[in-house]
Coordinates of C-alpha atoms in Angstrom, one line a residue:
X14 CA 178.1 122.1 86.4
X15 CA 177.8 123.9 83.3
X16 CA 176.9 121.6 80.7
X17 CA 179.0 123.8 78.2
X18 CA 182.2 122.5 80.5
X19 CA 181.2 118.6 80.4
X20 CA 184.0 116.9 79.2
X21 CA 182.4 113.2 78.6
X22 CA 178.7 113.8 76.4
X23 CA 176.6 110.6 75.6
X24 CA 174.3 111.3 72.5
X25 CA 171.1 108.7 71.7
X26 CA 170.0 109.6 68.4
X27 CA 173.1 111.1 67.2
X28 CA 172.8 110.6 63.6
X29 CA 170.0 112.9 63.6
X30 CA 170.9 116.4 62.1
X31 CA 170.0 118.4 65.3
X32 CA 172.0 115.9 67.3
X33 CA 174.9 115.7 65.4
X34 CA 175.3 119.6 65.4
X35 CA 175.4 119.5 69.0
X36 CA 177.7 117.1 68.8
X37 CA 180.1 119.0 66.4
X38 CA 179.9 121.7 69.1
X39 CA 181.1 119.7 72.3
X40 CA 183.7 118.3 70.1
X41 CA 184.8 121.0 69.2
X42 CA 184.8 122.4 72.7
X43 CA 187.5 119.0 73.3
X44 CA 185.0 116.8 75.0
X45 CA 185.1 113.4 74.4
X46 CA 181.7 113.0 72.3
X47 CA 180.4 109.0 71.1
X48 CA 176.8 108.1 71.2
X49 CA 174.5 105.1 69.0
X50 CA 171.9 105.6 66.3
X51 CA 169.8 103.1 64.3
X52 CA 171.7 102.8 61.2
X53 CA 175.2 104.2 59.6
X54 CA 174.7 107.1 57.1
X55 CA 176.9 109.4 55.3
X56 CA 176.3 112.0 58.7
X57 CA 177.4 109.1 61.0
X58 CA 180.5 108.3 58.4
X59 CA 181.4 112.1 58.9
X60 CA 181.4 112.1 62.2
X61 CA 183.4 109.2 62.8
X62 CA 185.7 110.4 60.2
X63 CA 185.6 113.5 62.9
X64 CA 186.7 111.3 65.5
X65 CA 183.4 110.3 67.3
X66 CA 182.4 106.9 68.6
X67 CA 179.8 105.2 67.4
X68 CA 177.9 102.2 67.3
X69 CA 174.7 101.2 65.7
X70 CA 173.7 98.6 68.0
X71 CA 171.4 99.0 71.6
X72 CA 174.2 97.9 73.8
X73 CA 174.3 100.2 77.4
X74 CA 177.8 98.3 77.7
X75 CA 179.1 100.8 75.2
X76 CA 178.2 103.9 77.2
X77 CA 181.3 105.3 78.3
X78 CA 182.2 104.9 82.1
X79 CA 182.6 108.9 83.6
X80 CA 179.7 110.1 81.0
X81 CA 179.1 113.9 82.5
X82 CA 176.3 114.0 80.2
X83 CA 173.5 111.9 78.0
X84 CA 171.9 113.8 75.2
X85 CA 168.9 112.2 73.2
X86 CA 166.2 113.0 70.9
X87 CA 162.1 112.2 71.0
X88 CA 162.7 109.9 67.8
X89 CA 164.0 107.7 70.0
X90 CA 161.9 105.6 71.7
X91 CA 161.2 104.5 75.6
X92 CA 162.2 100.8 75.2
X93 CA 165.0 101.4 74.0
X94 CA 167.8 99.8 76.1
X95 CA 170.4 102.4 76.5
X96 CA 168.1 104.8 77.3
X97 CA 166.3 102.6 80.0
X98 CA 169.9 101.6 81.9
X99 CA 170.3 105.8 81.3
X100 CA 167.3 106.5 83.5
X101 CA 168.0 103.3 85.3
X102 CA 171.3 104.5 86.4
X103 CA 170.5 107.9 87.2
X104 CA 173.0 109.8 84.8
X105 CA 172.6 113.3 83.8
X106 CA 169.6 113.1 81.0
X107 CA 168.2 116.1 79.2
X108 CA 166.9 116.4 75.5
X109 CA 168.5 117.9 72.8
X110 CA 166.1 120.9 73.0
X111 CA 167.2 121.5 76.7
X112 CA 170.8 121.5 75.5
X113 CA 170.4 124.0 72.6
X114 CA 168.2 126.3 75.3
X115 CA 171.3 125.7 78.3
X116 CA 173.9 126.5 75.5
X117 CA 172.8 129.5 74.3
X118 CA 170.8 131.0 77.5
X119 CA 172.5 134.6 78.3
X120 CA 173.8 135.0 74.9
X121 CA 172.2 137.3 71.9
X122 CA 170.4 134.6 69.9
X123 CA 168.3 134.4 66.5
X124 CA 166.1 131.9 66.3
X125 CA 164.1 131.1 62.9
X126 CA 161.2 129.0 63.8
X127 CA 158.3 127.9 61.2
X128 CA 156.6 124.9 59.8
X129 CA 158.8 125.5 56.6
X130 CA 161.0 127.6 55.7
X131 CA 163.5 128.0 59.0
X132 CA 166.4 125.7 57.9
X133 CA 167.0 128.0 54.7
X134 CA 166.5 130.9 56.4
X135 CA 168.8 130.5 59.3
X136 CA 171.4 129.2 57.3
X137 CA 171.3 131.9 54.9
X138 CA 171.1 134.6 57.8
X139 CA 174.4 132.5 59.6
X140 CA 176.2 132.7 55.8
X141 CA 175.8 136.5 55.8
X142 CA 177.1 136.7 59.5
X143 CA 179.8 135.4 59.0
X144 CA 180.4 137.2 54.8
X145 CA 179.9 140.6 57.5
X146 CA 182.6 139.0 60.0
X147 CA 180.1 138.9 63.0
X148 CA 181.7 136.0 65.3
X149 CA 178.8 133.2 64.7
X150 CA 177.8 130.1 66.0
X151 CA 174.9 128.4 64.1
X152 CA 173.2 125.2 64.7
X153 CA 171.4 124.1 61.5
X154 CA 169.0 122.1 60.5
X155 CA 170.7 121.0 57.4
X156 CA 173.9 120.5 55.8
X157 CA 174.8 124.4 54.2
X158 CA 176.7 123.5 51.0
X159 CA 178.7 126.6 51.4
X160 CA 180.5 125.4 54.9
X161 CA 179.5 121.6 54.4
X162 CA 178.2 121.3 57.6
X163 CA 175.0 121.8 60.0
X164 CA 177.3 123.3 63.0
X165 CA 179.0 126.7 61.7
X166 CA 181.6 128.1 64.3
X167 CA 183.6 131.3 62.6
X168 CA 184.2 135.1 62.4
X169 CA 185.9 137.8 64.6
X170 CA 183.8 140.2 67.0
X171 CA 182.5 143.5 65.1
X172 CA 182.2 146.4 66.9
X173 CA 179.6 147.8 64.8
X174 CA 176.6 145.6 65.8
X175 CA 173.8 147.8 66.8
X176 CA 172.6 146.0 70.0
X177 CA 174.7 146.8 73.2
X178 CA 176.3 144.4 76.4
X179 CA 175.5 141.1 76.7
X180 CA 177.7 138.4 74.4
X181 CA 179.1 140.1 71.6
X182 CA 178.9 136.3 69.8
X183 CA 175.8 135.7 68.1
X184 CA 174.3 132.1 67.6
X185 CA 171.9 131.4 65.3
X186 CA 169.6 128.5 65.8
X187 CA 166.5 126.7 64.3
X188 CA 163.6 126.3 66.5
X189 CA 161.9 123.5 66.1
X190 CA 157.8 123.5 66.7
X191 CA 157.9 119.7 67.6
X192 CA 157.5 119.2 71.1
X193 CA 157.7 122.5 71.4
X194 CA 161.3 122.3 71.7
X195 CA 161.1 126.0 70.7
X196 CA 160.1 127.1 74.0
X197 CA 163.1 126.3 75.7
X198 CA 164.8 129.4 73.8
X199 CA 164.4 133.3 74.2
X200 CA 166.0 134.9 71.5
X201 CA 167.2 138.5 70.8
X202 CA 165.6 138.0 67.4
X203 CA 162.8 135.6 66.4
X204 CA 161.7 134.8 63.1
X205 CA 158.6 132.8 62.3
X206 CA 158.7 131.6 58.7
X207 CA 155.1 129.9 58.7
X208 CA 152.8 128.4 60.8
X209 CA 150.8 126.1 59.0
X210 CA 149.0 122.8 60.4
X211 CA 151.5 120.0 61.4
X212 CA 153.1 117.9 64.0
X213 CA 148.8 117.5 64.8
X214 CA 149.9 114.3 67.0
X215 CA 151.2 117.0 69.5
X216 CA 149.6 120.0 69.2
X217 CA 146.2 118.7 68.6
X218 CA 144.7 120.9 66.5
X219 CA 145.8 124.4 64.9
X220 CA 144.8 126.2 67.6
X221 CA 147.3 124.9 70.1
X222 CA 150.2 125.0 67.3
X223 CA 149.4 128.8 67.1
X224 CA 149.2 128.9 70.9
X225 CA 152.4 127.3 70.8
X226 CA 154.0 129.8 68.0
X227 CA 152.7 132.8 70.1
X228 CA 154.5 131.7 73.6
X229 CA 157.8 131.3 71.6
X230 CA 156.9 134.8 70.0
X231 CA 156.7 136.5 73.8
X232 CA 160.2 134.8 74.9
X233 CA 161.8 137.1 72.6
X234 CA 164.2 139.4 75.0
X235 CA 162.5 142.5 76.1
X236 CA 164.1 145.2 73.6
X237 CA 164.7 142.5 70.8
X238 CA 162.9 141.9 67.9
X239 CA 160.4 139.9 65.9
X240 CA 160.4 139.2 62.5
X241 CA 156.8 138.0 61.0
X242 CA 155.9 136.7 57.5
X243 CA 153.2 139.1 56.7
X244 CA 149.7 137.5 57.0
X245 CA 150.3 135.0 60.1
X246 CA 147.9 135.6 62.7
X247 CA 150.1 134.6 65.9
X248 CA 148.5 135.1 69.7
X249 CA 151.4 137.3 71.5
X250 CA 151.2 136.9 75.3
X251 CA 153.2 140.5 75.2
X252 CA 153.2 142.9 72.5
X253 CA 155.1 145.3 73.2
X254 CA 158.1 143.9 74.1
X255 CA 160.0 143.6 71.4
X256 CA 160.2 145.4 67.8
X257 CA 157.7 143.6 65.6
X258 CA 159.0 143.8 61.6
X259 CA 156.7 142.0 58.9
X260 CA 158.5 140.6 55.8
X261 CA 157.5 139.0 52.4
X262 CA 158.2 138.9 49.1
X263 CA 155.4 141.7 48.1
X264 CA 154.2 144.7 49.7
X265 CA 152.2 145.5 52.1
X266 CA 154.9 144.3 54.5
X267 CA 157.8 146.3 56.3
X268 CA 160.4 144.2 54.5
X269 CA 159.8 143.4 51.0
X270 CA 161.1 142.8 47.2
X271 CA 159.9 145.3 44.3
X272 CA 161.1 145.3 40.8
X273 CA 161.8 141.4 40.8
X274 CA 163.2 140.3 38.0
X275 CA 164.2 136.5 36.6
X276 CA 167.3 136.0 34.5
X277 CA 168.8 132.5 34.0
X278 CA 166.2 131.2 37.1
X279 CA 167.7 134.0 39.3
X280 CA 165.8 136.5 41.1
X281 CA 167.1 140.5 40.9
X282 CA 165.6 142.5 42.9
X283 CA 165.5 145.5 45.0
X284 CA 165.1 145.0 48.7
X285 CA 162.4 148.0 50.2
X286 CA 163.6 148.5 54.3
X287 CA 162.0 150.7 56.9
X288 CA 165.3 152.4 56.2
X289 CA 165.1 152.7 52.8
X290 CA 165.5 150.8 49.8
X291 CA 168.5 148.4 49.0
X292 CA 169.0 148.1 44.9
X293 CA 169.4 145.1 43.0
X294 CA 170.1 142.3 44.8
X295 CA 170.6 138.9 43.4
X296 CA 169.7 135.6 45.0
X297 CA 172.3 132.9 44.2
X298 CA 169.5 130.1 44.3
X299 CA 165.8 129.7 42.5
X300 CA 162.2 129.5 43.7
X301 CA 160.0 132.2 45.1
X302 CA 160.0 130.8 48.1
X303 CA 163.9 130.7 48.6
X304 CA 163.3 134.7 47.9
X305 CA 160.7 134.9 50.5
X306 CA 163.3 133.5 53.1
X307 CA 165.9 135.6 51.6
X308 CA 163.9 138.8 52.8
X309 CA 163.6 137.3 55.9
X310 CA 167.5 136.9 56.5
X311 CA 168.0 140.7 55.2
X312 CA 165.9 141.6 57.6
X313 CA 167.6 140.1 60.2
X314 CA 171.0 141.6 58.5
X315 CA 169.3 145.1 58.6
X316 CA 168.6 145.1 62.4
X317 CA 172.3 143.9 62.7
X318 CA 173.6 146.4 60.5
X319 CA 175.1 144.6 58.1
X320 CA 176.5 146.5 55.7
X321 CA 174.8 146.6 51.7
X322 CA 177.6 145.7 49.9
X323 CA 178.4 142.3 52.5
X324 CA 174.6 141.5 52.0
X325 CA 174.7 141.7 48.5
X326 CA 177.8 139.3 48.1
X327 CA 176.5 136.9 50.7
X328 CA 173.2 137.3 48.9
X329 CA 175.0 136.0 45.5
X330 CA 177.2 133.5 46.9
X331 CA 174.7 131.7 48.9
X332 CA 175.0 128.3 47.7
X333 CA 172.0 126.5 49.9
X334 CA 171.5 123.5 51.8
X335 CA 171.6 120.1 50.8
X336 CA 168.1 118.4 50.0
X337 CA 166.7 122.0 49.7
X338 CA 165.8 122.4 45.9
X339 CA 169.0 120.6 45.6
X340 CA 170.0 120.0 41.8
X341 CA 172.2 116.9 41.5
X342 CA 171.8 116.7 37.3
X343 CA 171.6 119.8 35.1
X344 CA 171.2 118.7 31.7
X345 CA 169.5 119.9 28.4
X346 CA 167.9 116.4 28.2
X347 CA 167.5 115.5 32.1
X348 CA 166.7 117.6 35.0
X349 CA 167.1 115.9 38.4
X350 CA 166.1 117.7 41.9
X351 CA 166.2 116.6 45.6
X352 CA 164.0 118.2 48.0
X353 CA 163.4 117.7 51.7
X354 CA 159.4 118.7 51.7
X355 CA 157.6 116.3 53.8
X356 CA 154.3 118.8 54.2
X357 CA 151.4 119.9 51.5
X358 CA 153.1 123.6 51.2
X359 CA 156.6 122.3 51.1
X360 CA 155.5 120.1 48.1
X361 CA 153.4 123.0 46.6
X362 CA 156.1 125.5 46.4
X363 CA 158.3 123.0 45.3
X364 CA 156.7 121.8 42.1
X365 CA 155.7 125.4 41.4
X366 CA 158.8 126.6 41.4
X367 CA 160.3 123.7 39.1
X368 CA 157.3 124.2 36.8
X369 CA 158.3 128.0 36.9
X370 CA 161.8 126.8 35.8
X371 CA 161.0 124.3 33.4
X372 CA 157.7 125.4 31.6
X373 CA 155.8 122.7 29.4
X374 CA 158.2 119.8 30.2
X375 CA 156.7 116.3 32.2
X376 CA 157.3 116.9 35.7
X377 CA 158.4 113.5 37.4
X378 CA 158.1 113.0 41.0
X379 CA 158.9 110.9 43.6
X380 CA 157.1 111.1 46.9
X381 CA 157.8 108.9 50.4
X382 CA 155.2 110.0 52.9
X383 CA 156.9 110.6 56.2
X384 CA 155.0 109.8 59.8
X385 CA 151.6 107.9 59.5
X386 CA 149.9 111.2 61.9
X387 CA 151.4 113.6 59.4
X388 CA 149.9 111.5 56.6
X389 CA 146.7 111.1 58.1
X390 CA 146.1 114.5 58.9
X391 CA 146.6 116.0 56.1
X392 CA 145.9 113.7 53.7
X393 CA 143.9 116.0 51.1
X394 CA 146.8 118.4 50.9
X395 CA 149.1 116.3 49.7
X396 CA 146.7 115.0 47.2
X397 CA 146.3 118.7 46.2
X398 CA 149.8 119.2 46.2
X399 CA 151.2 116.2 44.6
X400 CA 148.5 116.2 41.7
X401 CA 150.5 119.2 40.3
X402 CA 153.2 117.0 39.3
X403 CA 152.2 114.7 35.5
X404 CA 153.6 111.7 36.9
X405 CA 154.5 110.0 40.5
X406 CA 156.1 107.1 41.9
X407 CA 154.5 106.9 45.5
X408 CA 157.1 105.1 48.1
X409 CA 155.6 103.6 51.1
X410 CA 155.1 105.6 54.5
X411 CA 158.4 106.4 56.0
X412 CA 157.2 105.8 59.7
X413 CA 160.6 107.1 61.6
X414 CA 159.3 107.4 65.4
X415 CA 155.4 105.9 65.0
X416 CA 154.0 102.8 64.8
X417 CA 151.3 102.0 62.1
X418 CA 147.8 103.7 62.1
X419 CA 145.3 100.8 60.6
X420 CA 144.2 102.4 57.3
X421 CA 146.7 104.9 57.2
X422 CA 148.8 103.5 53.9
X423 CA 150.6 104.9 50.8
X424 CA 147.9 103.6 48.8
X425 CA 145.0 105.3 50.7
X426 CA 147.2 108.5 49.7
X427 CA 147.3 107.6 46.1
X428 CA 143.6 106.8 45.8
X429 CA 142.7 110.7 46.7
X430 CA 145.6 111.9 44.2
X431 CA 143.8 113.3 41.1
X432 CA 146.3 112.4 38.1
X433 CA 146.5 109.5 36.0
X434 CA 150.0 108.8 35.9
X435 CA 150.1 107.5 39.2
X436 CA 151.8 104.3 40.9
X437 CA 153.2 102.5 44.5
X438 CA 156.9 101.7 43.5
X439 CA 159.1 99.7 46.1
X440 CA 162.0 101.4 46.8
X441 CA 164.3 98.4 45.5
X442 CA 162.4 98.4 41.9
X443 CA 162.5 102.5 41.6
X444 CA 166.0 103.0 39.8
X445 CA 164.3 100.3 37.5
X446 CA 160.8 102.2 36.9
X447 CA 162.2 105.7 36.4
X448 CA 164.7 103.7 33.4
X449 CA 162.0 102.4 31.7
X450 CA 159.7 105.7 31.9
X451 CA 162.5 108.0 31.2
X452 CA 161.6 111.5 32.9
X453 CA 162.9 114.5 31.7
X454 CA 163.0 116.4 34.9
X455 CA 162.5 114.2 37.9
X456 CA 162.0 115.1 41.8
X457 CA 162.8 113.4 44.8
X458 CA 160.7 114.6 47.9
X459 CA 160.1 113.5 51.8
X460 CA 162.3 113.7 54.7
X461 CA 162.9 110.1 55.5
X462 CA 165.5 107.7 53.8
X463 CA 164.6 108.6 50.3
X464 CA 167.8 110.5 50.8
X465 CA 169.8 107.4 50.9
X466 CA 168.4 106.7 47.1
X467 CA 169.8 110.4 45.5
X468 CA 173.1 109.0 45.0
X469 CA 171.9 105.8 43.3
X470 CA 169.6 107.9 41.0
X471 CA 172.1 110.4 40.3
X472 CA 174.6 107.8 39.3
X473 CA 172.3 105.8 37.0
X474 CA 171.2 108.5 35.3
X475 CA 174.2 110.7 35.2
X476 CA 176.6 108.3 33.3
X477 CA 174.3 108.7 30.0

């Protein structure tokens, strides 16, 4: 059976933001889509809202009878009870990675991969898709605050695509390194964002990530094309395959900005093409590194053939993704940002770019660690990183799938961080420290359930 055609889908996990755009998608196909996670959040609340079933307790009594198909995620782990009876019972199992790669096999596909960087990127490229009228289906790996979702399902068939037969849909998807869940996709475009070390509890070392990068890279379509931030050195299996484009926010690179300019935090800019040059541009969201994944969707639009005048409206009215340099409080007094950067580079571009906005003010932060491996690994980055900010409030390890590493703590994180404001805060006592110090622009960072204190600190502080 086609697993596009089940009728009955079972989701472990399905809180998760991968998960619960697959989920959208059956749903919205009229299957009959339920599944458990951990614990409710405003994601679970939506999709309820949506119609789903869910439960937040382990109870395989709750699986429906006639499931075509159980969906689940690596975050969840092998004793857990539903997914035992699952395995026990012999019902149709597959990852969500297997999904995405069954869904969208035979169909034109562009696939943003990247250690950071691809959940910006593909949802910018899916918002100027769907600004050109190119029928798109996107699957995203965070909520894009101009469609308020992570599934994206809209547009009419345009004839003047430059590619020929196959689907004349497009999907766009975010490939994710971990696992190497990537390699279950072969995209008509590929786009690799950054390659720098993580997810080490897989992959080893960064020699087997890059390995990893360069077998995704050579399951682009023959005839297709890759898209490359200038200076990664990725192995290719096959070469010449595809069209290989470089991008980046400078020159030397075959995509690239010139004549960048800054008013009111916003970039203006001319875009330089191998066809040419695009004039002046303007990015509806701050950061140099939100420009650097803005050439890399242009690029994508150029090979498309999107028109210049839909790029540069989809360029302006690109609104971003929530929890990606996400302001929540823009005051003359207080500055508040939420940010999902969980790695040393995330962080770095981070607090450059708010120190870029916001020069000579106390820049606040608030860090929660996420994975014990991740922490371990690359300990001394995040020191580098986080000892940009003048002050943090360090939350403990948010461990998601792993159980403790001995020695691997919040406070063997903070001893190597080289500032002297500095301090372990309990998330239950951190509305009450950030009172008493009274930050003028404060960040939020990490990619566990910091997110579930945003609201709280946005409501405390946004009521003076």
């Amino acid at each position: 059976m086609d697993i596009r055609d089940c009728r009955s889908v079972y989701f472990l996990g399905i809180g998760g933001i991968g998960m619960s755009a697959l989920a959208r998608y059956f749903a919205g196909r009229g299957a009959q889509v339920s599944g458990y996670d951990r614990t409710p959040t405003s994601l679970t609340d939506e999709l309820l809202s949506e119609g789903m079933d869910i439960h937040f307790e382990e109870d395989p009594g709750l699986i429906p009878p006639g499931t075509d198909l159980v969906i689940y995620t690596p975050a969840i782990p092998e004793e857990n009870i539903e997914l035992q009876q699952v395995r026990e019972k012999g019902l149709p199992l597959l990852k969500r990675a297997e999904v995405l790669g069954a869904i969208t096999r035979g169909t034109r596909t562009i696939a943003v991969a990247g250690t950071h960087g691809k959940t910006t990127t593909s949802t910018l490229i899916a918002h100027i898709l769907c600004q050109a009228g190119i029928r798109c289906t996107a699957f995203l790996g965070g909520i894009s605050k101009n469609y308020h979702s992570n599934y994206i399902e809209q547009g009419r068939q345009d004839e003047g695509l430059r590619f020929s037969g196959g689907s004349a849909e497009l999907f766009v998807v975010e490939a994710d390194e971990y696992d190497r869940s990537f390699l279950q996709l072969h995209p008509y475009i590929a786009v690799i964002t950054s390659a720098d070390p993580d997810h080490l509890d897989i992959y080893q070392d960064v020699g087997h990530l890059l390995d990893s990068f360069g077998l995704f890279a050579s399951q682009t379509e023959p005839g297709g094309f890759l898209l490359l931030r200038a200076g990664l050195s990725i192995p290719f299996a096959d070469p010449e395959k595809s069209t290989r484009y470089s991008y980046h926010v400078g020159a030397p690179a075959d995509f690239h900005a010139e004549d960048l300019k800054i008013r009111q935090g916003l970039y203006r800019y001319n875009l330089v093409t191998p066809g040419g040059m695009t004039g002046r541009l303007l990015l509806g969201l701050p950061g140099i590194f939100n420009l650097e994944n803005a050439v890399a969707a242009s690029a994508v639009a150029w090979i498309l053939g999107v028109p210049e005048p839909v790029l540069k409206t989809a360029l302006s009215s690109y609104r971003g993704v929530k929890r990606r340099f996400d302001f929540q409080i823009l005051r003359e007094d207080f500055v508040y940002i939420d940010d999902y950067a969980h790695h040393p580079e995330e962080l770095r571009a981070c607090i450059q770019a708010v120190k870029d906005l916001y020069p000579g003010r106390e820049i606040t932060g608030v860090f929660q660690p996420h994975l014990y491996t991740r922490t371990r690994d690359l300990a001394d980055g995040f020191a580098e990183s986080l000892g940009m900010l003048d002050r943090l409030y360090l939350l403990d390890i948010y461990p998601a799938r792993e159980k403790p590493i001995p020695g691997v703590t919040s406070a063997m994180l903070l001893d190597r961080i080289r500032i002297a404001n500095k301090e372990l805060v309990e998330k239950s006592r951190l509305i009450e420290v950030l009172k008493e110090n009274r930050p003028r622009v404060l960040l939020t960072l990490g990619a566990g359930d910091i997110d579930q204190l945003v609201a709280p600190i946005a409501e405390a502080f946004g009521k003076e």
